[in-house]
CSV table of N, CA, C and O in Angstrom, one decimal:
chain,number,residue,atom,x,y,z
A,1243,THR,N,16.1,12.6,3.7
A,1243,THR,CA,15.3,11.4,4.1
A,1243,THR,C,15.1,10.5,3.0
A,1243,THR,O,14.9,10.9,1.9
A,1244,HIS,N,15.0,9.2,3.3
A,1244,HIS,CA,14.7,8.2,2.3
A,1244,HIS,C,13.3,7.7,2.5
A,1244,HIS,O,12.9,7.5,3.7
A,1245,ASP,N,12.7,7.4,1.4
A,1245,ASP,CA,11.3,6.9,1.5
A,1245,ASP,C,11.3,5.4,1.8
A,1245,ASP,O,12.2,4.7,1.3
A,1246,ALA,N,10.4,4.9,2.6
A,1246,ALA,CA,10.3,3.5,2.9
A,1246,ALA,C,8.9,3.0,2.8
A,1246,ALA,O,8.1,3.1,3.7
A,1247,ALA,N,8.6,2.5,1.6
A,1247,ALA,CA,7.3,1.9,1.3
A,1247,ALA,C,7.3,0.5,1.8
A,1247,ALA,O,8.4,-0.2,1.8
A,1248,GLY,N,6.2,-0.1,2.0
A,1248,GLY,CA,6.1,-1.5,2.4
A,1248,GLY,C,6.3,-2.4,1.1
A,1248,GLY,O,7.3,-3.0,1.0
A,1249,ILE,N,5.3,-2.3,0.2
A,1249,ILE,CA,5.4,-3.0,-1.1
A,1249,ILE,C,5.0,-2.0,-2.1
A,1249,ILE,O,3.9,-1.4,-2.1
A,1250,ALA,N,5.9,-1.7,-3.1
A,1250,ALA,CA,5.6,-0.8,-4.2
A,1250,ALA,C,6.0,-1.5,-5.5
A,1250,ALA,O,7.1,-2.0,-5.6
A,1251,VAL,N,5.2,-1.4,-6.5
A,1251,VAL,CA,5.5,-2.0,-7.8
A,1251,VAL,C,5.5,-0.9,-8.8
A,1251,VAL,O,4.6,0.0,-8.8
A,1252,VAL,N,6.5,-0.8,-9.6
A,1252,VAL,CA,6.6,0.1,-10.7
A,1252,VAL,C,5.6,-0.2,-11.8
A,1252,VAL,O,5.4,-1.4,-12.1
A,1253,PRO,N,4.8,0.8,-12.3
A,1253,PRO,CA,3.9,0.5,-13.3
A,1253,PRO,C,4.5,-0.3,-14.5
A,1253,PRO,O,5.6,0.0,-14.9
A,1254,GLY,N,3.8,-1.3,-14.9
A,1254,GLY,CA,4.3,-2.2,-16.0
A,1254,GLY,C,5.1,-3.4,-15.5
A,1254,GLY,O,5.4,-4.3,-16.3
A,1255,TRP,N,5.4,-3.5,-14.3
A,1255,TRP,CA,6.1,-4.7,-13.8
A,1255,TRP,C,5.2,-5.6,-13.0
A,1255,TRP,O,4.4,-5.1,-12.1
A,1256,LEU,N,5.2,-6.8,-13.2
A,1256,LEU,CA,4.4,-7.8,-12.4
A,1256,LEU,C,3.0,-7.3,-12.2
A,1256,LEU,O,2.5,-7.3,-11.1
A,1257,THR,N,2.3,-6.9,-13.2
A,1257,THR,CA,1.0,-6.3,-13.0
A,1257,THR,C,-0.2,-7.1,-13.2
A,1257,THR,O,-1.3,-6.6,-13.3
A,1258,SER,N,0.0,-8.4,-13.2
A,1258,SER,CA,-1.2,-9.3,-13.2
A,1258,SER,C,-1.0,-10.5,-12.4
A,1258,SER,O,0.1,-11.0,-12.2
A,1259,ASN,N,-2.1,-11.1,-11.9
A,1259,ASN,CA,-2.1,-12.3,-11.1
A,1259,ASN,C,-1.1,-12.3,-10.0
A,1259,ASN,O,-0.3,-13.2,-9.9
A,1260,MET,N,-1.3,-11.4,-9.1
A,1260,MET,CA,-0.5,-11.3,-7.9
A,1260,MET,C,-1.3,-11.6,-6.6
A,1260,MET,O,-2.4,-11.2,-6.5
A,1261,LEU,N,-0.6,-12.2,-5.7
A,1261,LEU,CA,-1.2,-12.5,-4.3
A,1261,LEU,C,-0.3,-11.9,-3.3
A,1261,LEU,O,0.9,-12.3,-3.3
A,1262,ILE,N,-0.8,-11.1,-2.4
A,1262,ILE,CA,0.0,-10.6,-1.2
A,1262,ILE,C,-0.8,-11.1,-0.1
A,1262,ILE,O,-2.0,-10.8,0.1
A,1263,LYS,N,-0.2,-12.0,0.7
A,1263,LYS,CA,-0.9,-12.7,1.8
A,1263,LYS,C,-0.1,-12.8,3.0
A,1263,LYS,O,1.1,-13.0,3.0
A,1264,ASP,N,-0.8,-12.7,4.2
A,1264,ASP,CA,-0.2,-12.9,5.5
A,1264,ASP,C,1.0,-12.0,5.7
A,1264,ASP,O,2.1,-12.4,6.2
A,1265,CYS,N,0.9,-10.7,5.4
A,1265,CYS,CA,1.9,-9.7,5.6
A,1265,CYS,C,1.6,-8.8,6.7
A,1265,CYS,O,0.5,-8.6,7.0
A,1266,GLN,N,2.7,-8.3,7.4
A,1266,GLN,CA,2.5,-7.3,8.4
A,1266,GLN,C,3.4,-6.1,7.9
A,1266,GLN,O,4.6,-6.3,7.8
A,1267,ILE,N,2.8,-5.0,7.7
A,1267,ILE,CA,3.6,-3.8,7.2
A,1267,ILE,C,3.4,-2.7,8.2
A,1267,ILE,O,2.3,-2.3,8.5
A,1268,ASN,N,4.5,-2.3,8.8
A,1268,ASN,CA,4.4,-1.3,9.9
A,1268,ASN,C,5.4,-0.2,9.8
A,1268,ASN,O,6.6,-0.5,9.5
A,1269,GLY,N,5.0,1.0,9.9
A,1269,GLY,CA,6.0,2.1,10.0
A,1269,GLY,C,6.6,2.6,8.7
A,1269,GLY,O,7.7,3.0,8.7
A,1270,THR,N,5.8,2.5,7.6
A,1270,THR,CA,6.4,3.1,6.4
A,1270,THR,C,6.3,4.6,6.5
A,1270,THR,O,5.5,5.2,7.2
A,1271,PHE,N,7.3,5.3,5.9
A,1271,PHE,CA,7.4,6.7,6.1
A,1271,PHE,C,8.0,7.4,4.9
A,1271,PHE,O,8.5,6.7,4.0
A,1272,SER,N,7.7,8.6,4.8
A,1272,SER,CA,8.2,9.4,3.6
A,1272,SER,C,8.6,10.8,4.0
A,1272,SER,O,7.8,11.5,4.7
A,1273,GLY,N,9.7,11.3,3.5
A,1273,GLY,CA,10.0,12.7,3.7
A,1273,GLY,C,9.7,13.5,2.4
A,1273,GLY,O,9.8,14.7,2.4
A,1274,GLY,N,9.3,12.9,1.3
A,1274,GLY,CA,9.0,13.6,0.1
A,1274,GLY,C,8.2,12.9,-0.9
A,1274,GLY,O,8.0,13.4,-2.0
A,1275,GLY,N,7.7,11.8,-0.6
A,1275,GLY,CA,6.9,11.0,-1.5
A,1275,GLY,C,5.8,10.2,-0.8
A,1275,GLY,O,5.4,10.5,0.3
A,1276,ASN,N,5.2,9.3,-1.5
A,1276,ASN,CA,4.1,8.5,-1.0
A,1276,ASN,C,4.7,7.5,0.0
A,1276,ASN,O,5.6,6.7,-0.3
A,1277,ALA,N,4.0,7.4,1.2
A,1277,ALA,CA,4.5,6.4,2.2
A,1277,ALA,C,3.5,5.3,2.3
A,1277,ALA,O,3.3,4.7,3.4
A,1278,ALA,N,2.9,4.9,1.2
A,1278,ALA,CA,1.9,3.8,1.3
A,1278,ALA,C,2.5,2.5,1.8
A,1278,ALA,O,3.6,2.1,1.5
A,1279,GLY,N,1.7,1.7,2.5
A,1279,GLY,CA,2.1,0.4,2.9
A,1279,GLY,C,2.2,-0.5,1.7
A,1279,GLY,O,3.1,-1.2,1.5
A,1280,ILE,N,1.2,-0.4,0.8
A,1280,ILE,CA,1.1,-1.2,-0.4
A,1280,ILE,C,0.7,-0.2,-1.5
A,1280,ILE,O,-0.3,0.4,-1.4
A,1281,ASN,N,1.5,-0.1,-2.6
A,1281,ASN,CA,1.2,0.8,-3.7
A,1281,ASN,C,1.4,0.1,-5.0
A,1281,ASN,O,2.6,-0.2,-5.4
A,1282,ILE,N,0.4,-0.4,-5.6
A,1282,ILE,CA,0.5,-1.2,-6.8
A,1282,ILE,C,-0.5,-0.6,-7.9
A,1282,ILE,O,-1.7,-0.8,-7.8
A,1283,PRO,N,0.0,0.2,-8.8
A,1283,PRO,CA,-0.8,0.8,-9.9
A,1283,PRO,C,-1.0,-0.1,-11.1
A,1283,PRO,O,-0.1,-1.0,-11.3
A,1284,ASP,N,-2.1,0.1,-11.8
A,1284,ASP,CA,-2.3,-0.5,-13.1
A,1284,ASP,C,-2.2,-2.1,-13.1
A,1284,ASP,O,-1.6,-2.7,-14.0
A,1285,ALA,N,-2.7,-2.7,-12.1
A,1285,ALA,CA,-2.7,-4.1,-11.9
A,1285,ALA,C,-4.0,-4.7,-12.2
A,1285,ALA,O,-5.1,-4.1,-12.1
A,1286,SER,N,-4.0,-6.0,-12.6
A,1286,SER,CA,-5.2,-6.8,-12.8
A,1286,SER,C,-5.1,-8.1,-12.0
A,1286,SER,O,-4.0,-8.7,-11.9
A,1287,ASN,N,-6.2,-8.5,-11.5
A,1287,ASN,CA,-6.2,-9.8,-10.7
A,1287,ASN,C,-5.2,-9.8,-9.5
A,1287,ASN,O,-4.4,-10.7,-9.4
A,1288,LEU,N,-5.3,-8.7,-8.8
A,1288,LEU,CA,-4.5,-8.6,-7.6
A,1288,LEU,C,-5.3,-8.9,-6.4
A,1288,LEU,O,-6.5,-8.4,-6.2
A,1289,VAL,N,-4.8,-9.7,-5.5
A,1289,VAL,CA,-5.5,-10.1,-4.2
A,1289,VAL,C,-4.6,-9.8,-3.1
A,1289,VAL,O,-3.4,-10.2,-3.0
A,1290,ILE,N,-5.1,-9.0,-2.1
A,1290,ILE,CA,-4.4,-8.7,-0.9
A,1290,ILE,C,-5.2,-9.3,0.2
A,1290,ILE,O,-6.4,-8.9,0.4
A,1291,GLU,N,-4.6,-10.3,0.9
A,1291,GLU,CA,-5.4,-11.1,1.9
A,1291,GLU,C,-4.7,-11.2,3.2
A,1291,GLU,O,-3.5,-11.4,3.2
A,1292,ASP,N,-5.5,-11.2,4.3
A,1292,ASP,CA,-5.0,-11.4,5.6
A,1292,ASP,C,-3.7,-10.6,5.9
A,1292,ASP,O,-2.7,-11.1,6.4
A,1293,THR,N,-3.7,-9.3,5.6
A,1293,THR,CA,-2.6,-8.5,5.7
A,1293,THR,C,-2.9,-7.3,6.7
A,1293,THR,O,-4.0,-6.7,6.6
A,1294,ASN,N,-2.0,-7.0,7.5
A,1294,ASN,CA,-2.2,-5.8,8.5
A,1294,ASN,C,-1.2,-4.7,8.1
A,1294,ASN,O,0.0,-5.0,7.9
A,1295,ILE,N,-1.7,-3.5,8.0
A,1295,ILE,CA,-0.9,-2.4,7.6
A,1295,ILE,C,-1.2,-1.3,8.6
A,1295,ILE,O,-2.4,-0.9,8.8
A,1296,PHE,N,-0.2,-0.7,9.3
A,1296,PHE,CA,-0.4,0.4,10.2
A,1296,PHE,C,0.8,1.3,10.3
A,1296,PHE,O,1.9,1.0,10.0
A,1297,ASP,N,0.5,2.5,10.8
A,1297,ASP,CA,1.4,3.6,11.0
A,1297,ASP,C,2.2,4.0,9.8
A,1297,ASP,O,3.4,4.1,9.7
A,1298,THR,N,1.4,4.3,8.7
A,1298,THR,CA,2.1,4.9,7.5
A,1298,THR,C,2.0,6.4,7.7
A,1298,THR,O,1.0,7.0,7.9
A,1299,VAL,N,3.2,7.1,7.5
A,1299,VAL,CA,3.3,8.5,7.8
A,1299,VAL,C,4.1,9.2,6.8
A,1299,VAL,O,5.2,8.7,6.4
A,1300,ALA,N,3.7,10.3,6.3
A,1300,ALA,CA,4.5,11.2,5.4
A,1300,ALA,C,4.9,12.4,6.3
A,1300,ALA,O,4.1,13.1,6.9
A,1301,THR,N,6.2,12.6,6.4
A,1301,THR,CA,6.7,13.6,7.3
A,1301,THR,C,7.0,15.0,6.7
A,1301,THR,O,7.4,15.9,7.4
A,1302,ASN,N,6.9,15.1,5.4
A,1302,ASN,CA,7.1,16.4,4.8
A,1302,ASN,C,5.9,17.3,5.1
A,1302,ASN,O,4.8,17.1,4.7
A,1303,THR,N,6.1,18.4,5.9
A,1303,THR,CA,5.0,19.3,6.3
A,1303,THR,C,4.8,20.4,5.3
A,1303,THR,O,3.8,21.1,5.4
A,1304,THR,N,5.7,20.7,4.4
A,1304,THR,CA,5.5,21.8,3.5
A,1304,THR,C,4.7,21.5,2.3
A,1304,THR,O,4.0,22.3,1.7
A,1305,THR,N,4.8,20.2,1.8
A,1305,THR,CA,4.0,19.7,0.7
A,1305,THR,C,3.2,18.6,1.2
A,1305,THR,O,3.7,17.6,1.7
A,1306,PRO,N,1.9,18.6,1.0
A,1306,PRO,CA,1.0,17.5,1.5
A,1306,PRO,C,1.4,16.2,0.8
A,1306,PRO,O,1.4,16.2,-0.4
A,1307,MET,N,1.7,15.2,1.5
A,1307,MET,CA,2.0,13.9,1.0
A,1307,MET,C,1.1,12.9,1.6
A,1307,MET,O,0.3,13.2,2.5
A,1308,THR,N,1.1,11.7,1.1
A,1308,THR,CA,0.1,10.7,1.5
A,1308,THR,C,0.8,9.6,2.3
A,1308,THR,O,1.9,9.2,2.1
A,1309,GLY,N,0.0,9.1,3.3
A,1309,GLY,CA,0.5,8.0,4.1
A,1309,GLY,C,-0.6,6.9,4.1
A,1309,GLY,O,-1.0,6.5,5.2
A,1310,HIS,N,-1.1,6.6,3.0
A,1310,HIS,CA,-2.2,5.6,2.9
A,1310,HIS,C,-1.8,4.2,3.2
A,1310,HIS,O,-0.6,3.8,2.9
A,1311,GLY,N,-2.7,3.4,3.7
A,1311,GLY,CA,-2.3,2.0,3.9
A,1311,GLY,C,-2.2,1.2,2.6
A,1311,GLY,O,-1.2,0.6,2.3
A,1312,ILE,N,-3.2,1.3,1.7
A,1312,ILE,CA,-3.2,0.7,0.4
A,1312,ILE,C,-3.6,1.7,-0.6
A,1312,ILE,O,-4.6,2.3,-0.5
A,1313,VAL,N,-2.8,1.8,-1.7
A,1313,VAL,CA,-3.2,2.6,-2.8
A,1313,VAL,C,-3.3,1.8,-4.1
A,1313,VAL,O,-2.3,1.1,-4.4
A,1314,LEU,N,-4.5,1.7,-4.7
A,1314,LEU,CA,-4.7,1.0,-5.9
A,1314,LEU,C,-5.2,2.0,-6.9
A,1314,LEU,O,-6.3,2.6,-6.8
A,1315,THR,N,-4.4,2.2,-8.0
A,1315,THR,CA,-4.8,3.2,-9.0
A,1315,THR,C,-4.9,2.4,-10.3
A,1315,THR,O,-4.0,1.7,-10.8
A,1316,ASN,N,-6.1,2.6,-11.0
A,1316,ASN,CA,-6.4,1.9,-12.3
A,1316,ASN,C,-6.3,0.4,-12.2
A,1316,ASN,O,-5.8,-0.2,-13.2
A,1317,ASN,N,-6.7,-0.2,-11.1
A,1317,ASN,CA,-6.7,-1.6,-11.0
A,1317,ASN,C,-8.0,-2.2,-11.4
A,1317,ASN,O,-9.1,-1.6,-11.2
A,1318,THR,N,-8.0,-3.4,-12.0
A,1318,THR,CA,-9.2,-4.1,-12.3
A,1318,THR,C,-9.2,-5.5,-11.7
A,1318,THR,O,-8.1,-6.1,-11.5
A,1319,ASP,N,-10.4,-6.1,-11.4
A,1319,ASP,CA,-10.5,-7.4,-10.9
A,1319,ASP,C,-9.6,-7.7,-9.7
A,1319,ASP,O,-9.0,-8.7,-9.6
A,1320,SER,N,-9.6,-6.7,-8.8
A,1320,SER,CA,-8.7,-6.9,-7.6
A,1320,SER,C,-9.5,-6.9,-6.4
A,1320,SER,O,-10.6,-6.4,-6.3
A,1321,LYS,N,-9.0,-7.6,-5.3
A,1321,LYS,CA,-9.8,-7.8,-4.1
A,1321,LYS,C,-8.9,-7.5,-2.9
A,1321,LYS,O,-7.7,-7.8,-2.9
A,1322,ILE,N,-9.5,-7.0,-1.8
A,1322,ILE,CA,-8.9,-6.8,-0.5
A,1322,ILE,C,-9.7,-7.7,0.4
A,1322,ILE,O,-10.9,-7.4,0.6
A,1323,ILE,N,-9.1,-8.7,1.0
A,1323,ILE,CA,-9.9,-9.7,1.8
A,1323,ILE,C,-9.3,-9.8,3.2
A,1323,ILE,O,-8.1,-10.0,3.4
A,1324,ARG,N,-10.1,-9.6,4.3
A,1324,ARG,CA,-9.7,-9.8,5.7
A,1324,ARG,C,-8.4,-9.1,6.0
A,1324,ARG,O,-7.5,-9.6,6.7
A,1325,CYS,N,-8.3,-7.8,5.7
A,1325,CYS,CA,-7.2,-7.0,6.0
A,1325,CYS,C,-7.5,-6.0,7.1
A,1325,CYS,O,-8.7,-5.6,7.2
A,1326,GLN,N,-6.5,-5.6,7.9
A,1326,GLN,CA,-6.7,-4.6,8.9
A,1326,GLN,C,-5.8,-3.4,8.6
A,1326,GLN,O,-4.6,-3.6,8.3
A,1327,LEU,N,-6.3,-2.2,8.7
A,1327,LEU,CA,-5.5,-1.0,8.4
A,1327,LEU,C,-5.8,-0.1,9.6
A,1327,LEU,O,-6.9,0.3,9.8
A,1328,HIS,N,-4.7,0.3,10.3
A,1328,HIS,CA,-4.8,1.1,11.5
A,1328,HIS,C,-3.8,2.3,11.5
A,1328,HIS,O,-2.7,2.1,11.0
A,1329,ARG,N,-4.2,3.4,12.0
A,1329,ARG,CA,-3.4,4.6,12.2
A,1329,ARG,C,-2.6,5.0,11.0
A,1329,ARG,O,-1.4,5.3,11.0
A,1330,ASN,N,-3.3,5.0,9.8
A,1330,ASN,CA,-2.6,5.4,8.6
A,1330,ASN,C,-3.0,6.9,8.5
A,1330,ASN,O,-4.1,7.3,8.6
A,1331,GLN,N,-2.0,7.7,8.1
A,1331,GLN,CA,-2.1,9.2,8.2
A,1331,GLN,C,-3.2,9.7,7.4
A,1331,GLN,O,-3.9,10.6,7.9
A,1332,ASN,N,-3.3,9.4,6.2
A,1332,ASN,CA,-4.3,10.0,5.3
A,1332,ASN,C,-5.6,9.1,5.1
A,1332,ASN,O,-6.7,9.7,5.1
A,1333,ALA,N,-5.4,7.9,4.9
A,1333,ALA,CA,-6.6,7.0,4.8
A,1333,ALA,C,-6.2,5.5,4.8
A,1333,ALA,O,-5.0,5.2,4.6
A,1334,GLY,N,-7.1,4.6,5.0
A,1334,GLY,CA,-6.8,3.2,5.0
A,1334,GLY,C,-6.6,2.7,3.6
A,1334,GLY,O,-5.5,2.2,3.2
A,1335,VAL,N,-7.6,2.9,2.7
A,1335,VAL,CA,-7.5,2.5,1.3
A,1335,VAL,C,-7.9,3.6,0.4
A,1335,VAL,O,-8.8,4.3,0.6
A,1336,GLU,N,-7.0,3.8,-0.6
A,1336,GLU,CA,-7.4,4.8,-1.6
A,1336,GLU,C,-7.4,4.2,-3.0
A,1336,GLU,O,-6.5,3.5,-3.3
């Protein structure tokens, strides 16, 4: 299986002053990794606005995986504004 994240940024790339706006992310999945709708680590001044994320699922049943809507790790000065997260397997925002 291939992983299908909505928006994923490799640590160290484009990690400051980002705007994600008016997006619809639906049906991200993973057979062996993180299935987050948006996964952006180590960022500063990130704004996620007016975005809908739903149905993130990790399908590997032998190793617990995550299907979060938004994963923000080690982020500073970041905001989530007017977003909707529905039916995400593990959590809406982590």
